[in-house]
GROMACS .gro file of C-alpha atoms in nm:
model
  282
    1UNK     CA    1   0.000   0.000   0.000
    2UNK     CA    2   0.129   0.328  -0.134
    3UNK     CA    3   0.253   0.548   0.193
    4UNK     CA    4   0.199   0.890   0.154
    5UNK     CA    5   0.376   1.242   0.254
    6UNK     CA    6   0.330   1.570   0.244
    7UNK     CA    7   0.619   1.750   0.253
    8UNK     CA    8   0.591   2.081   0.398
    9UNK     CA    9   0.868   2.366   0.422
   10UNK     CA   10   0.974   2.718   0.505
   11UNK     CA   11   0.637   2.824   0.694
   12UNK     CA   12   0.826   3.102   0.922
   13UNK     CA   13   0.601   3.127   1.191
   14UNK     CA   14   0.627   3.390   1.473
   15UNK     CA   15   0.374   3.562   1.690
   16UNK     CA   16   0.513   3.917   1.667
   17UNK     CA   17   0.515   3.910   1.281
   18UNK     CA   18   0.301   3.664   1.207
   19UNK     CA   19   0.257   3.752   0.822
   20UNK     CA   20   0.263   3.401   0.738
   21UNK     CA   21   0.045   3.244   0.987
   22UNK     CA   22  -0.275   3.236   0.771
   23UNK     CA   23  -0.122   3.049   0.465
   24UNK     CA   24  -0.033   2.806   0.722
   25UNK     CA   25  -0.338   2.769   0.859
   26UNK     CA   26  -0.501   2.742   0.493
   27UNK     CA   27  -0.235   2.456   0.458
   28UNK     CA   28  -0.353   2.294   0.741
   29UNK     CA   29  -0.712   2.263   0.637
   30UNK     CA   30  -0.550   2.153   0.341
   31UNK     CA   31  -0.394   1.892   0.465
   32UNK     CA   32  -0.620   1.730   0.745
   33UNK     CA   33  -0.918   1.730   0.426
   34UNK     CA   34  -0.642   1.483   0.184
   35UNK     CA   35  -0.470   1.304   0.560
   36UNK     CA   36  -0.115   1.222   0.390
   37UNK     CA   37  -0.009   0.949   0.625
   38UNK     CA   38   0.270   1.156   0.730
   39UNK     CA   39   0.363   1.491   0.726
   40UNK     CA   40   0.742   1.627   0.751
   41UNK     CA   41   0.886   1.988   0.785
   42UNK     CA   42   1.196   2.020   0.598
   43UNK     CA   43   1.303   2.376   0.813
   44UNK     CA   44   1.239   2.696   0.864
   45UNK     CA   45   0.972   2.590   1.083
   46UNK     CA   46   1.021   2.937   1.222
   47UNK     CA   47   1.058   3.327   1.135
   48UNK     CA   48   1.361   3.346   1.391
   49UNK     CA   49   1.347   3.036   1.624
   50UNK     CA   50   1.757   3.082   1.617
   51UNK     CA   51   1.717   3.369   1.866
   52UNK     CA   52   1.343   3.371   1.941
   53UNK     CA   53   1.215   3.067   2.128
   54UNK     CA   54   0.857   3.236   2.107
   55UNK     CA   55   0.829   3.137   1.730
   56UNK     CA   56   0.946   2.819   1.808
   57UNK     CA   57   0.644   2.784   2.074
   58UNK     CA   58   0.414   2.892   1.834
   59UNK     CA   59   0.525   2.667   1.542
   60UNK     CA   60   0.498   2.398   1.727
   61UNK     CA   61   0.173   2.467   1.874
   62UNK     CA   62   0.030   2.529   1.472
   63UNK     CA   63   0.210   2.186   1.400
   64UNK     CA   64   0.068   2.020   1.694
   65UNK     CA   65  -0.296   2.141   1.569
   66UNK     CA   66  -0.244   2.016   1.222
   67UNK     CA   67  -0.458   1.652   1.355
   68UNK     CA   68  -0.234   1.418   1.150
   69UNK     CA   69   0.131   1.245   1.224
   70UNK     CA   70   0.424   1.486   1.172
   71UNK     CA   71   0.821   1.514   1.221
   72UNK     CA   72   0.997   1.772   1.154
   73UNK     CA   73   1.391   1.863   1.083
   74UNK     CA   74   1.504   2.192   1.186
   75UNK     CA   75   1.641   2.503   0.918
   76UNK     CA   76   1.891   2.796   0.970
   77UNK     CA   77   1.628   3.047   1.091
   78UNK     CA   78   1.515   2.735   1.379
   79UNK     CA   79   1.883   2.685   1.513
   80UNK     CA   80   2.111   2.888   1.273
   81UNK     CA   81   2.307   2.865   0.981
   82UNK     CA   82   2.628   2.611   0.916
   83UNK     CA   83   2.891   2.782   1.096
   84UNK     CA   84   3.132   2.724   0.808
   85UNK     CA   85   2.922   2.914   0.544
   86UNK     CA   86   2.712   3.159   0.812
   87UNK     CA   87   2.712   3.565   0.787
   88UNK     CA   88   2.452   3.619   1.095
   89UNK     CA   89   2.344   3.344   1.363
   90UNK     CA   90   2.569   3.039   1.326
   91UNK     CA   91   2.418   2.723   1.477
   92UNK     CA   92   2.614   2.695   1.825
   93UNK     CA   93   2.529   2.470   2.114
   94UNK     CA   94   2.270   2.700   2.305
   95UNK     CA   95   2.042   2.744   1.969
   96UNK     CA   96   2.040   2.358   1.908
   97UNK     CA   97   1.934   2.303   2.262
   98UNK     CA   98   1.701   2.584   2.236
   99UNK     CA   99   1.509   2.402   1.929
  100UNK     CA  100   1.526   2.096   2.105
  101UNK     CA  101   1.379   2.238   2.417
  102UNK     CA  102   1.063   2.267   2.215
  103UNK     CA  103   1.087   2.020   1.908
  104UNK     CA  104   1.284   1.741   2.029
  105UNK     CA  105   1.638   1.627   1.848
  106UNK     CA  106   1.536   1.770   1.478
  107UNK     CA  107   1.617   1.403   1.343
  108UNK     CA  108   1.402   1.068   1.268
  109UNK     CA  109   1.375   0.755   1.129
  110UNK     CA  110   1.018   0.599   1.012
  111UNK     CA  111   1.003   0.305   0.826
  112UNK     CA  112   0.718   0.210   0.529
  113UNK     CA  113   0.636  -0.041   0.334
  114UNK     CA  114   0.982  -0.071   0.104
  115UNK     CA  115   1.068   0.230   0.228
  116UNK     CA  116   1.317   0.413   0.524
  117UNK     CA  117   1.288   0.786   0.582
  118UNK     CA  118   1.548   0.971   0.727
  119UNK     CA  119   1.542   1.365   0.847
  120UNK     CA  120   1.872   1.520   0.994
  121UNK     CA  121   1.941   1.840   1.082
  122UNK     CA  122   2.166   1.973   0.775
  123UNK     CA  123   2.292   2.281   0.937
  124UNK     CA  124   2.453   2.033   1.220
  125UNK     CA  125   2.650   1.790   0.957
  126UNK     CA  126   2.916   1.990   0.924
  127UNK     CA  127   2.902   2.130   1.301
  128UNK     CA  128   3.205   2.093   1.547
  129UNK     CA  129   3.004   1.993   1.839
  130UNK     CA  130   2.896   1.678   2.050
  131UNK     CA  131   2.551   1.716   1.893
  132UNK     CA  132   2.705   1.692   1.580
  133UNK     CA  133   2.869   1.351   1.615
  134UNK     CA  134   2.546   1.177   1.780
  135UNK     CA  135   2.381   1.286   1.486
  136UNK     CA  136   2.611   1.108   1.262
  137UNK     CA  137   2.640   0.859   1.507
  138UNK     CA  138   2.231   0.795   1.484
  139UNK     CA  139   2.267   0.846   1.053
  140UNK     CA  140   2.530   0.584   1.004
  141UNK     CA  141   2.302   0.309   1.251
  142UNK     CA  142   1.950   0.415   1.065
  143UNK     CA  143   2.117   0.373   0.719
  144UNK     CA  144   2.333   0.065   0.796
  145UNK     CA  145   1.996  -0.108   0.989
  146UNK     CA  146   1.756  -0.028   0.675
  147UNK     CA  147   1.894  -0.332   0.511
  148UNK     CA  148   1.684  -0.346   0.174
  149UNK     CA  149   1.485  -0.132   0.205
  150UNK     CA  150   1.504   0.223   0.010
  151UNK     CA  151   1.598   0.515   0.185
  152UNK     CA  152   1.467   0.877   0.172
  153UNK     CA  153   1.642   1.121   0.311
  154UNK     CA  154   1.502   1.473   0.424
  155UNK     CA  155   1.693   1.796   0.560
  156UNK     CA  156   1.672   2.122   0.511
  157UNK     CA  157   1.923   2.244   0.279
  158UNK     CA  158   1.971   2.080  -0.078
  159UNK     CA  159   2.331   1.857  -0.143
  160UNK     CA  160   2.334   1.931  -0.516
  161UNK     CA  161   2.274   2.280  -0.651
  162UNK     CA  162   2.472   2.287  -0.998
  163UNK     CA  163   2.780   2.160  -1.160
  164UNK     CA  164   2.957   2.340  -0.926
  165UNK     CA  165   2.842   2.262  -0.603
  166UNK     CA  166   3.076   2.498  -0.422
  167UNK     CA  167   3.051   2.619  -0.074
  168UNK     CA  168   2.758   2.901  -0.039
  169UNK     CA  169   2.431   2.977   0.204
  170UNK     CA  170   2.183   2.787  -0.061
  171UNK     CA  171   2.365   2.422  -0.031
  172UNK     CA  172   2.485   2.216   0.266
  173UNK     CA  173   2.871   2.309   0.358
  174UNK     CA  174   3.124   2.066   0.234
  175UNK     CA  175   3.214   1.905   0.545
  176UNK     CA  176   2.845   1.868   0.572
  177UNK     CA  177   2.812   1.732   0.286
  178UNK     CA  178   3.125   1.492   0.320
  179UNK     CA  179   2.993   1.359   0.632
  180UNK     CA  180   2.668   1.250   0.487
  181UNK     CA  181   2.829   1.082   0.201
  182UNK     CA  182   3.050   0.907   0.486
  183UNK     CA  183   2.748   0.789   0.674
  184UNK     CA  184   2.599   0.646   0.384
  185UNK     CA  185   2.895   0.487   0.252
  186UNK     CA  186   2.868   0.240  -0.072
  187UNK     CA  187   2.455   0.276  -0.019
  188UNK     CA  188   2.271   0.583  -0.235
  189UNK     CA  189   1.944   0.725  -0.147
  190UNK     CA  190   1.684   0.701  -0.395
  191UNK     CA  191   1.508   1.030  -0.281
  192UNK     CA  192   1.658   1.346  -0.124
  193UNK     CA  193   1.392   1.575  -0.043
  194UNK     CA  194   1.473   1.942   0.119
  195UNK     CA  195   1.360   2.293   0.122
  196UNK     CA  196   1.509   2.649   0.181
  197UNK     CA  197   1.539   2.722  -0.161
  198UNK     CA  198   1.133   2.793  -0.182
  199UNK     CA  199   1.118   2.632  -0.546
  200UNK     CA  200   0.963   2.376  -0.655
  201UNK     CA  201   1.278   2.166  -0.874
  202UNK     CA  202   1.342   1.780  -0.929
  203UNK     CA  203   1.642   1.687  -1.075
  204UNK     CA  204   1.819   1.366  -1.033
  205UNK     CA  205   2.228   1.314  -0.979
  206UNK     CA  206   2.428   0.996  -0.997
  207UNK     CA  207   2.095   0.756  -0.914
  208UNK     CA  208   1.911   0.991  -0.611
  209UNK     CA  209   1.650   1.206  -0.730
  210UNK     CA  210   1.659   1.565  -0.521
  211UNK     CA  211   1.340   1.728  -0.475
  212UNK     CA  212   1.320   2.063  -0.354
  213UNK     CA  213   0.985   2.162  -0.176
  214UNK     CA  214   0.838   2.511  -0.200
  215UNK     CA  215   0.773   2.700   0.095
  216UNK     CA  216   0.392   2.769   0.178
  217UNK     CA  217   0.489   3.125   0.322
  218UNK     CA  218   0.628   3.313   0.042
  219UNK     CA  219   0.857   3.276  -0.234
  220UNK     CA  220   1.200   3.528  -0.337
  221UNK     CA  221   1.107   3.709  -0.633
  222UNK     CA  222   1.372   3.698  -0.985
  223UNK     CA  223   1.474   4.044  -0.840
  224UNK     CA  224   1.630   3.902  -0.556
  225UNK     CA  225   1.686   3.555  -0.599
  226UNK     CA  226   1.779   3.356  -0.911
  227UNK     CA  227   1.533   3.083  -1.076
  228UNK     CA  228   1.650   2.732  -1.035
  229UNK     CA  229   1.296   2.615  -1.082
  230UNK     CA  230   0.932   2.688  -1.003
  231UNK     CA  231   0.866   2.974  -0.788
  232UNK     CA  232   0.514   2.927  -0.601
  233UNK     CA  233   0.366   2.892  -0.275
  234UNK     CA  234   0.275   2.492  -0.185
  235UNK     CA  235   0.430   2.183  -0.076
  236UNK     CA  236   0.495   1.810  -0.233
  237UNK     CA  237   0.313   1.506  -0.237
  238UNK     CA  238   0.559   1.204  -0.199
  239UNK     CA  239   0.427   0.835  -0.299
  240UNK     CA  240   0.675   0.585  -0.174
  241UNK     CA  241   0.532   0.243  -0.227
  242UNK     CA  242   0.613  -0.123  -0.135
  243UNK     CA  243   0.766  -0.213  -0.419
  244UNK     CA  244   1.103   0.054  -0.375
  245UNK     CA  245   0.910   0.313  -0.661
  246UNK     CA  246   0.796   0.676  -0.584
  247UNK     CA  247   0.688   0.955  -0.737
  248UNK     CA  248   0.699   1.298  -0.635
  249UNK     CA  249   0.460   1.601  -0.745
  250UNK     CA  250   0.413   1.970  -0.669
  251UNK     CA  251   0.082   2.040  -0.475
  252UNK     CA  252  -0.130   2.342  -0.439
  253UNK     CA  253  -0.379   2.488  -0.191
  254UNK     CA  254  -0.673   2.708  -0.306
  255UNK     CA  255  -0.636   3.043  -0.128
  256UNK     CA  256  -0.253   3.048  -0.018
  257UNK     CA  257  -0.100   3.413  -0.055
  258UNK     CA  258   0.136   3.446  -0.321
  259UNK     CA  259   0.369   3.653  -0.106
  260UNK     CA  260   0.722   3.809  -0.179
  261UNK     CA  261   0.972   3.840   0.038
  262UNK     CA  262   1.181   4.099  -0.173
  263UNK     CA  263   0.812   4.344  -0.118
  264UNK     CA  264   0.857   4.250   0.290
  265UNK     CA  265   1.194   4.400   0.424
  266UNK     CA  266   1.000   4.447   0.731
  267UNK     CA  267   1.107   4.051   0.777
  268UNK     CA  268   1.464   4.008   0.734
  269UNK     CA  269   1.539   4.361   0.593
  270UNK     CA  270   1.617   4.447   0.218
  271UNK     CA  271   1.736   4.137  -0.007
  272UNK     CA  272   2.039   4.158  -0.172
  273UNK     CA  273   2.005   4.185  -0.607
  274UNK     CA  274   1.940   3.853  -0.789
  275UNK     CA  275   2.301   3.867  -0.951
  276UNK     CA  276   2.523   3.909  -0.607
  277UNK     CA  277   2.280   3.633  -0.521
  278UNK     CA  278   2.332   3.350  -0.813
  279UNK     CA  279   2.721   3.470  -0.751
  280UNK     CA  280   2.682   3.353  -0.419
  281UNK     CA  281   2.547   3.069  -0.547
  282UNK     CA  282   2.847   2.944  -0.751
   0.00000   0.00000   0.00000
């Protein structure tokens, strides 16, 4: 039987500027009417849950009223950025333990018919802290124990971007990346699913098809941010049945806000131009 999820990304909720809050709760209503079996986060759960542990509270809460099975793996605006790649808030002990104060560890393993699914926290990989090594620790164990079955992996930054794949804010940091790799050793995953990027793109690289899931907050207009693929508000539906096949598919919800961030500086301030962006990219 085919096992459903609805993968979900980039709502940045907050209770003191709570311009998002509605498309979530649109989403929601969304959601409980279809009841995926399973419904994952892939980050930025939260506006500013790296300093604020208010949004965090409230995320959790809107998650928590959802009415259907959810996990969730935290993004740089939940417990801050990579600290190899960060400009502002780099992940550090105190805002990992913050998240987990209120989410849990930011990492899980469910298992479905002919299926695994892994979430880790992609802004930790790459970390220089305990935390960092139990999660590798607990990645190695749930890939080396899936035995035949397929694995899915979710987190919150993509591992492929382009050709180049260099070092920037939009992909996981090398050492990240590296680590992952390490943990998985001679075994691929079929599926990598993440967010931040708030396009909707599927592309596939040496065997492991990438999916990146749109936020349902808002997306970064052309002005600000370059077009690697779709640009809407929405989330993806995930098949993964018994027999080791899946498909993947963008999903829409009647009524969601087509918001853009480059029009709301009074969120994270004025963007920077689409070119110094795509440069940063590369």
């Amino acid at each position: 039987m085919t096992f459903r999820v609805a993968q979900i990304s980039d709502t940045h909720l907050s209770p003191t500027k709570p311009h998002f809050v509605e498309n979530f709760r649109r989403l929601a209503a969304h959601l409980r009417a279809v009841a995926p079996d399973l419904v994952v986060n892939t980050g930025d759960i939260s506006l500013d849950g790296a300093d604020s542990e208010a949004d965090l509270r409230l995320a959790r809460q809107m998650h928590d009223e959802i009415g259907l099975p959810w996990v969730a793996v935290p993004g740089n605006h939940d417990v801050g950025d990579d600290p190899a790649t960060a400009k502002k808030q780099p992940l550090d002990t105190e805002r990992v333990a913050r998240f987990g104060r209120v989410f849990g560890a930011g990492r899980f393993s469910v298992d479905c018919p002919g299926w695994r699914l892994i979430g880790v926290n992609s802004l930790l990989s790459g970390a220089d802290i305990d935390e960092a090594r139990v999660q590798l620790a607990f990645l190695r164990e749930a890939v080396a124990e899936a035995k035949d079955r397929k694995i899915a992996l979710f987190l919150h930054k993509p591992l492929v971007l382009d050709e180049a794949d260099a070092d920037s804010y939009w992909l996981v940091a090398r050492a990240g990346r590296d680590r992952i790799a390490d943990a998985f050793g001679d075994v691929k995953p079929a599926v990598v699913a993440c967010g931040h990027m708030h396009q909707f793109r599927r592309l596939s690289r040496d065997g492991t098809a990438h999916i990146w899931a749109p936020s349902c907050a808002f997306v970064v207009g052309d002005a600000h941010q370059a077009r690697f693929g779709t640009k809407l508000v929405g989330y993806v539906e995930h098949d993964f049945r018994p027999d080791g096949t899946h498909e993947a598919r963008l999903a829409t919800v009647d009524g969601l806000a087509l918001l853009d961030l480059g029009m709301m500086p009074e969120i994270y301030g004025q963007l920077p131009g689409a070119l110094e962006t795509r440069d940063a990219a590369q």
